[in-house]
Structure formats: structure tokens, C-alpha cells
CSV table of C-alpha atoms in Angstrom, one decimal:
chain,number,residue,atom,x,y,z
A,81,UNK,CA,-64.0,40.6,16.2
A,82,UNK,CA,-64.5,37.1,15.0
A,83,UNK,CA,-61.7,35.9,12.5
A,84,UNK,CA,-63.1,34.6,9.2
A,85,UNK,CA,-61.3,32.5,6.5
A,86,UNK,CA,-60.6,35.7,4.6
A,87,UNK,CA,-58.7,37.3,7.5
A,88,UNK,CA,-54.9,37.3,8.1
A,89,UNK,CA,-54.2,34.5,10.7
A,90,UNK,CA,-51.9,36.8,12.6
A,91,UNK,CA,-53.1,40.5,12.4
A,92,UNK,CA,-56.8,39.5,11.6
A,93,UNK,CA,-57.1,42.1,8.9
A,94,UNK,CA,-59.1,41.3,5.9
A,95,UNK,CA,-57.3,39.7,2.9
A,96,UNK,CA,-59.9,40.6,0.3
A,97,UNK,CA,-58.2,42.1,-2.7
A,98,UNK,CA,-54.8,41.7,-1.1
A,99,UNK,CA,-51.9,39.3,-1.7
A,100,UNK,CA,-51.4,36.6,0.9
A,101,UNK,CA,-49.4,33.5,1.7
A,102,UNK,CA,-50.3,30.2,3.1
A,103,UNK,CA,-48.5,28.3,5.8
A,104,UNK,CA,-49.8,25.2,7.6
A,105,UNK,CA,-53.1,25.8,5.9
A,106,UNK,CA,-53.3,29.3,7.4
A,107,UNK,CA,-53.4,32.5,5.4
A,108,UNK,CA,-51.2,35.5,6.2
A,109,UNK,CA,-50.9,38.9,4.7
A,110,UNK,CA,-47.6,39.5,3.0
A,111,UNK,CA,-46.3,41.8,5.8
A,112,UNK,CA,-47.1,39.4,8.6
A,113,UNK,CA,-45.8,36.4,6.6
A,114,UNK,CA,-42.4,38.1,6.0
A,115,UNK,CA,-42.0,39.3,9.6
A,116,UNK,CA,-42.9,35.8,11.0
A,117,UNK,CA,-41.4,33.4,8.5
A,118,UNK,CA,-39.0,35.0,6.0
A,119,UNK,CA,-35.4,33.6,6.1
A,120,UNK,CA,-32.6,36.1,6.3
A,121,UNK,CA,-30.3,36.2,3.3
A,122,UNK,CA,-26.7,35.0,3.9
A,123,UNK,CA,-25.4,37.7,1.6
A,124,UNK,CA,-27.3,40.9,2.3
A,125,UNK,CA,-28.8,39.9,5.7
A,126,UNK,CA,-32.3,41.2,4.6
A,127,UNK,CA,-35.3,38.9,4.8
A,128,UNK,CA,-36.3,37.0,1.7
A,129,UNK,CA,-39.8,38.1,1.2
A,130,UNK,CA,-42.5,35.7,0.2
A,131,UNK,CA,-42.7,37.1,-3.3
A,132,UNK,CA,-38.9,36.6,-3.8
A,133,UNK,CA,-37.2,33.3,-4.7
A,134,UNK,CA,-35.6,31.7,-1.7
A,135,UNK,CA,-32.4,29.6,-2.7
A,136,UNK,CA,-31.3,27.2,0.1
A,137,UNK,CA,-28.1,25.2,0.6
A,138,UNK,CA,-27.3,23.2,3.7
A,139,UNK,CA,-29.7,25.2,5.9
A,140,UNK,CA,-28.7,28.6,4.6
A,141,UNK,CA,-30.7,30.9,2.4
A,142,UNK,CA,-30.1,33.6,-0.3
A,143,UNK,CA,-32.0,35.9,-2.5
A,144,UNK,CA,-31.7,34.8,-6.1
A,145,UNK,CA,-29.7,38.0,-6.9
A,146,UNK,CA,-27.4,37.3,-3.9
A,147,UNK,CA,-26.6,33.7,-4.8
A,148,UNK,CA,-23.2,34.3,-6.4
A,149,UNK,CA,-19.5,33.3,-6.3
A,150,UNK,CA,-17.7,34.8,-3.3
A,151,UNK,CA,-14.6,35.5,-5.4
A,152,UNK,CA,-15.7,36.6,-8.9
A,153,UNK,CA,-19.3,37.5,-8.0
A,154,UNK,CA,-20.8,35.6,-11.0
A,155,UNK,CA,-24.3,34.2,-10.4
A,156,UNK,CA,-24.4,30.6,-9.2
A,157,UNK,CA,-28.1,30.2,-10.0
A,158,UNK,CA,-28.6,26.8,-11.8
A,159,UNK,CA,-24.8,26.5,-12.2
A,160,UNK,CA,-22.4,24.0,-10.5
A,161,UNK,CA,-20.6,25.4,-7.5
A,162,UNK,CA,-18.4,24.3,-4.5
A,163,UNK,CA,-18.3,25.3,-0.9
A,164,UNK,CA,-15.1,26.1,1.0
A,165,UNK,CA,-15.0,27.4,4.6
A,166,UNK,CA,-18.7,28.4,4.3
A,167,UNK,CA,-18.0,30.4,1.1
A,168,UNK,CA,-19.7,29.4,-2.2
A,169,UNK,CA,-17.4,29.5,-5.3
A,170,UNK,CA,-17.9,28.8,-8.9
A,171,UNK,CA,-16.1,25.7,-10.2
A,172,UNK,CA,-13.4,27.8,-11.9
A,173,UNK,CA,-12.6,29.9,-8.9
A,174,UNK,CA,-12.6,26.8,-6.6
A,175,UNK,CA,-10.2,25.0,-9.0
A,176,UNK,CA,-7.8,28.0,-9.1
A,177,UNK,CA,-7.7,28.2,-5.3
A,178,UNK,CA,-8.1,24.7,-4.0
A,179,UNK,CA,-8.3,21.9,-6.5
A,180,UNK,CA,-5.5,19.3,-6.7
A,181,UNK,CA,-3.3,19.0,-9.8
A,182,UNK,CA,-3.1,15.7,-11.6
A,183,UNK,CA,0.3,14.0,-10.9
A,184,UNK,CA,0.4,12.8,-14.5
A,185,UNK,CA,-0.8,15.7,-16.7
A,186,UNK,CA,-0.4,18.5,-14.1
A,187,UNK,CA,-3.9,19.8,-15.0
A,188,UNK,CA,-6.5,20.8,-12.4
A,189,UNK,CA,-8.8,18.0,-11.2
A,190,UNK,CA,-12.2,19.8,-11.4
A,191,UNK,CA,-14.7,19.6,-8.5
A,192,UNK,CA,-17.2,16.8,-9.1
A,193,UNK,CA,-14.9,14.7,-11.2
A,194,UNK,CA,-13.5,11.5,-9.9
A,195,UNK,CA,-10.1,11.8,-8.2
A,196,UNK,CA,-7.7,8.9,-7.6
A,197,UNK,CA,-5.2,9.2,-4.7
A,198,UNK,CA,-2.1,7.1,-4.3
A,199,UNK,CA,1.0,7.7,-2.1
A,200,UNK,CA,0.0,11.3,-1.4
A,201,UNK,CA,-0.6,12.3,-5.0
A,202,UNK,CA,-3.7,12.8,-7.0
A,203,UNK,CA,-4.7,11.7,-10.6
A,204,UNK,CA,-7.6,12.1,-13.0
A,205,UNK,CA,-9.2,8.7,-13.2
A,206,UNK,CA,-8.3,8.7,-16.9
A,207,UNK,CA,-4.6,9.4,-16.1
A,208,UNK,CA,-4.3,6.8,-13.4
A,209,UNK,CA,-3.4,3.9,-15.8
A,210,UNK,CA,-0.9,1.1,-16.1
A,211,UNK,CA,2.4,2.4,-17.6
A,212,UNK,CA,2.6,-0.6,-20.0
A,213,UNK,CA,-0.9,-1.6,-21.2
A,214,UNK,CA,-2.5,1.9,-20.5
A,215,UNK,CA,-5.6,0.4,-19.0
A,216,UNK,CA,-7.2,2.3,-16.0
A,217,UNK,CA,-5.9,1.0,-12.7
A,218,UNK,CA,-8.9,2.2,-10.6
A,219,UNK,CA,-8.8,0.3,-7.3
A,220,UNK,CA,-7.1,-2.8,-8.7
A,221,UNK,CA,-3.8,-4.1,-7.2
A,222,UNK,CA,-0.8,-2.3,-8.6
A,223,UNK,CA,3.0,-2.3,-8.3
A,224,UNK,CA,5.2,0.8,-8.5
A,225,UNK,CA,8.7,0.7,-10.1
A,226,UNK,CA,10.8,3.8,-10.8
A,227,UNK,CA,7.8,6.1,-10.0
A,228,UNK,CA,5.7,4.4,-12.6
A,229,UNK,CA,2.6,2.3,-11.8
A,230,UNK,CA,1.8,-1.1,-13.3
A,231,UNK,CA,-1.0,-3.5,-13.1
A,232,UNK,CA,0.2,-6.8,-11.6
A,233,UNK,CA,0.1,-8.9,-14.9
A,234,UNK,CA,2.1,-6.3,-16.8
A,235,UNK,CA,4.7,-5.9,-14.0
A,236,UNK,CA,5.1,-9.7,-13.9
A,237,UNK,CA,5.6,-9.8,-17.7
A,238,UNK,CA,8.1,-7.0,-17.7
A,239,UNK,CA,10.1,-7.2,-14.5
A,240,UNK,CA,9.3,-10.2,-12.2
A,241,UNK,CA,11.8,-13.0,-11.7
A,242,UNK,CA,10.7,-16.6,-12.1
A,243,UNK,CA,11.7,-19.2,-9.5
A,244,UNK,CA,14.4,-21.5,-10.7
A,245,UNK,CA,12.6,-24.4,-9.1
A,246,UNK,CA,8.9,-24.0,-9.8
A,247,UNK,CA,9.2,-21.5,-12.6
A,248,UNK,CA,6.4,-19.3,-11.1
A,249,UNK,CA,6.7,-15.5,-10.5
A,250,UNK,CA,8.4,-14.3,-7.4
A,251,UNK,CA,6.3,-11.4,-6.2
A,252,UNK,CA,8.2,-10.6,-3.0
A,253,UNK,CA,11.3,-11.7,-1.1
A,254,UNK,CA,13.1,-14.7,-2.6
A,255,UNK,CA,16.5,-16.2,-2.4
A,256,UNK,CA,19.4,-16.0,-4.9
A,257,UNK,CA,21.6,-19.1,-5.3
A,258,UNK,CA,24.2,-19.6,-8.0
A,259,UNK,CA,22.8,-16.3,-9.6
A,260,UNK,CA,19.3,-17.8,-9.9
A,261,UNK,CA,16.2,-16.6,-8.1
A,262,UNK,CA,14.2,-19.0,-5.9
A,263,UNK,CA,11.1,-18.7,-3.8
A,264,UNK,CA,12.0,-19.1,-0.1
A,265,UNK,CA,9.6,-22.0,0.2
A,266,UNK,CA,11.2,-23.6,-2.9
A,267,UNK,CA,14.8,-23.3,-1.7
A,268,UNK,CA,15.1,-26.8,-0.2
A,269,UNK,CA,17.8,-29.2,0.8
A,270,UNK,CA,18.5,-31.6,-2.1
A,271,UNK,CA,18.6,-34.5,0.3
A,272,UNK,CA,15.8,-34.1,3.0
A,273,UNK,CA,13.8,-31.3,1.3
A,274,UNK,CA,13.8,-29.1,4.4
A,275,UNK,CA,13.7,-25.3,3.8
A,276,UNK,CA,17.2,-23.8,3.7
A,277,UNK,CA,16.3,-20.0,3.7
A,278,UNK,CA,18.1,-18.5,6.6
A,279,UNK,CA,19.8,-21.7,7.5
A,280,UNK,CA,23.5,-22.9,7.0
A,281,UNK,CA,23.9,-25.1,4.0
A,282,UNK,CA,26.7,-26.6,1.8
A,283,UNK,CA,26.8,-26.7,-2.0
A,284,UNK,CA,27.7,-29.9,-3.9
A,285,UNK,CA,27.5,-30.3,-7.7
A,286,UNK,CA,25.4,-27.0,-7.8
A,287,UNK,CA,22.8,-28.4,-5.3
A,288,UNK,CA,22.3,-27.1,-1.8
A,289,UNK,CA,22.3,-29.5,1.2
A,290,UNK,CA,21.6,-29.0,4.9
A,291,UNK,CA,24.7,-29.7,7.0
A,292,UNK,CA,23.2,-33.1,8.2
A,293,UNK,CA,22.5,-34.4,4.8
A,294,UNK,CA,25.8,-33.2,3.4
A,295,UNK,CA,27.6,-34.9,6.3
A,296,UNK,CA,25.8,-38.2,5.8
A,297,UNK,CA,26.2,-38.2,2.0
A,298,UNK,CA,29.6,-36.7,1.3
A,299,UNK,CA,31.7,-35.8,4.4
A,300,UNK,CA,34.8,-38.0,5.2
A,301,UNK,CA,34.6,-39.8,8.5
A,302,UNK,CA,37.0,-39.2,11.4
A,303,UNK,CA,39.3,-42.3,11.9
A,304,UNK,CA,39.0,-41.9,15.6
A,305,UNK,CA,35.3,-40.9,16.4
A,306,UNK,CA,33.8,-42.0,13.1
A,307,UNK,CA,31.8,-38.8,12.9
A,308,UNK,CA,31.8,-36.7,9.6
A,309,UNK,CA,34.5,-34.1,9.2
A,310,UNK,CA,33.0,-30.8,7.9
A,311,UNK,CA,34.2,-27.3,7.6
A,312,UNK,CA,31.4,-26.4,10.0
A,313,UNK,CA,32.9,-28.7,12.7
A,314,UNK,CA,36.0,-26.7,13.2
A,315,UNK,CA,38.9,-25.1,11.3
A,316,UNK,CA,41.4,-28.0,11.7
A,317,UNK,CA,41.6,-31.6,10.6
A,318,UNK,CA,44.4,-33.9,10.0
A,319,UNK,CA,45.0,-36.1,6.9
A,320,UNK,CA,47.5,-38.9,6.7
A,321,UNK,CA,47.6,-41.3,3.8
A,322,UNK,CA,43.9,-42.4,3.3
A,323,UNK,CA,42.7,-41.4,6.8
A,324,UNK,CA,41.5,-38.2,8.3
A,325,UNK,CA,40.9,-37.0,11.9
A,326,UNK,CA,39.3,-34.0,13.6
A,327,UNK,CA,42.0,-31.9,15.1
A,328,UNK,CA,40.7,-32.7,18.6
A,329,UNK,CA,40.6,-36.5,17.8
A,330,UNK,CA,44.2,-36.7,16.6
A,331,UNK,CA,45.6,-38.2,19.8
A,332,UNK,CA,47.9,-41.0,20.8
A,333,UNK,CA,45.9,-44.2,20.9
A,334,UNK,CA,47.7,-45.2,24.1
A,335,UNK,CA,48.2,-42.1,26.3
A,336,UNK,CA,45.7,-39.8,24.5
A,337,UNK,CA,48.2,-36.9,24.2
A,338,UNK,CA,47.5,-34.6,21.3
A,339,UNK,CA,49.6,-35.3,18.2
A,340,UNK,CA,48.7,-32.1,16.4
A,341,UNK,CA,52.0,-30.5,15.3
A,342,UNK,CA,54.0,-33.4,16.8
A,343,UNK,CA,55.9,-36.3,15.4
A,344,UNK,CA,54.0,-39.6,15.6
A,345,UNK,CA,54.4,-43.3,14.8
A,346,UNK,CA,51.8,-45.7,13.3
A,347,UNK,CA,51.1,-49.3,14.4
A,348,UNK,CA,48.5,-51.0,12.3
A,349,UNK,CA,45.4,-48.7,12.6
A,350,UNK,CA,46.8,-46.7,15.6
A,351,UNK,CA,48.8,-43.6,15.8
A,352,UNK,CA,51.2,-43.2,18.7
A,353,UNK,CA,53.4,-40.6,20.2
A,354,UNK,CA,57.1,-41.3,20.0
A,355,UNK,CA,57.3,-42.3,23.7
A,356,UNK,CA,54.5,-44.8,23.4
A,357,UNK,CA,55.6,-46.1,20.0
A,358,UNK,CA,59.1,-46.7,21.3
A,359,UNK,CA,58.1,-48.6,24.4
């Protein structure tokens, strides 16, 4: 039997007066079309016939009557829904079961709405705002203090310290000197301007100096070695009349014995032990 344009492409029976379906420009009777091409419904497992509405989502198919919430069974046709573990849920059921609660207002963040996440917590976009100016923070830089979030300008106005030297805001780190905050890069020797942060320094008239500059500018010179006498050079120094010595330099000018804790004699600019002074 020769197939004509009015025959079913599969079973070759006439389609005159019968319903048929087209696929790839070929005509099929309803029975053949359903057996060959109908998708199985995810819910009832029955084929979705060509005269039924086929609702598809991510490669899966449902009868219109079967497309419903897996929890409350309400129809999801032309309604928003969410998928979880291959189950379809209406937005209300999904929110009850899985949605995050806003850290600020403690209300559910509904599926489809924008959610902001920060330090393991979630916010409605409208709740994620600067504590001071109440403007949305979005993805802008922010600073947290006492569990409250601030935009950088508001935090600086309210809490940031200003450097005693340059008067600009100290955003991190810093040095405290005479109860005043300084940037590390601004805390310099008053003499040579080298950075003092993390270094030994000596204060003079409320200004910090590195050891070298303080020694050059202010330290007394040892009468023996002529080098500066500083507290950093050792715990002991000797002072007599208008002169000073390092402890290790206070020796007899003739025999070099140490005079620390001993009696001594002077002769012009020299100091002598009793034995040398009596000779």
C-alpha cells in the first residue's frame, strides 16, 4: 500500500476525519504520536498526550494538573516557584523550609529577592544599610564596629582617629605617643626624619628622637672616650664636678685600673688611683 499525505506516517492508516499531530513535517495519528513522542509526567508517570498541555522545567515534564507544590499541593501553573532537591515548591513553602532570615529584621528573605551576605549572615538588600546615614551599603566598602556596619565616610566621622602629625584619618594600625595617635609613616625622628615605629627612641621636650640624633644633640660626652653617654649605652655612668664618664671608661689615667667604687685623686684633667696619685 502506497502512503499518501493523508496517512499516518507510522501506522499508515488514513487520517481523514481523524485528529492528528505534526512532527518534523510528518503527520501522525494521535495514538501513534503519543506512543512515540509523548513525555512521561514527573508526577503521575503517565504519558502527556498530544491533546494535553505539557509543562516543562529543566528537562522534566508535567501534566498541567500535576504541576503543583510538593508540600501543600497548590497548583504552580503561572505562579512563581522554587526547586529544592528536585522537588518543586511554592514560594511560601520554600520560604518556610529553606529561606534565610534577615539578620536585621528577622523576616524571611523570599526566593527571587536580592540577598546580601556578610560574615556568614544574610540581609534583605533594604536592611543592609549604614548604621549612621541609613544608606544602602550594597557592595561598597564597609567597616564593622560593635556588630554594626558603617560606610567608610560615616565610620571616619564617628570613630576614626586623626594623625597628630598630618591630621588625616588613621584607618588601620597606627602609633600612640604622648596619648596622641600617629600614622606609622608619620611617626618620625624629630632630627633626621627616619621612621621610629618599632625602633628604640628617646623623648625630649615632647618630641621623639632616634638614639643617634639624641646622642648627637643632647647627650653628655664621656670625659675619657668623648662618646655620648646615654641610658641605652649601659646602666652605670660616673659624674664628678662638671665631668661624666661611662662606667667602663672611669679608669686611672696612668695604670688604667677601674676607679668605680674606689677612692681617686685628680691632677689637672686626669683621674688617678691613690697609688699612682701618690707616686
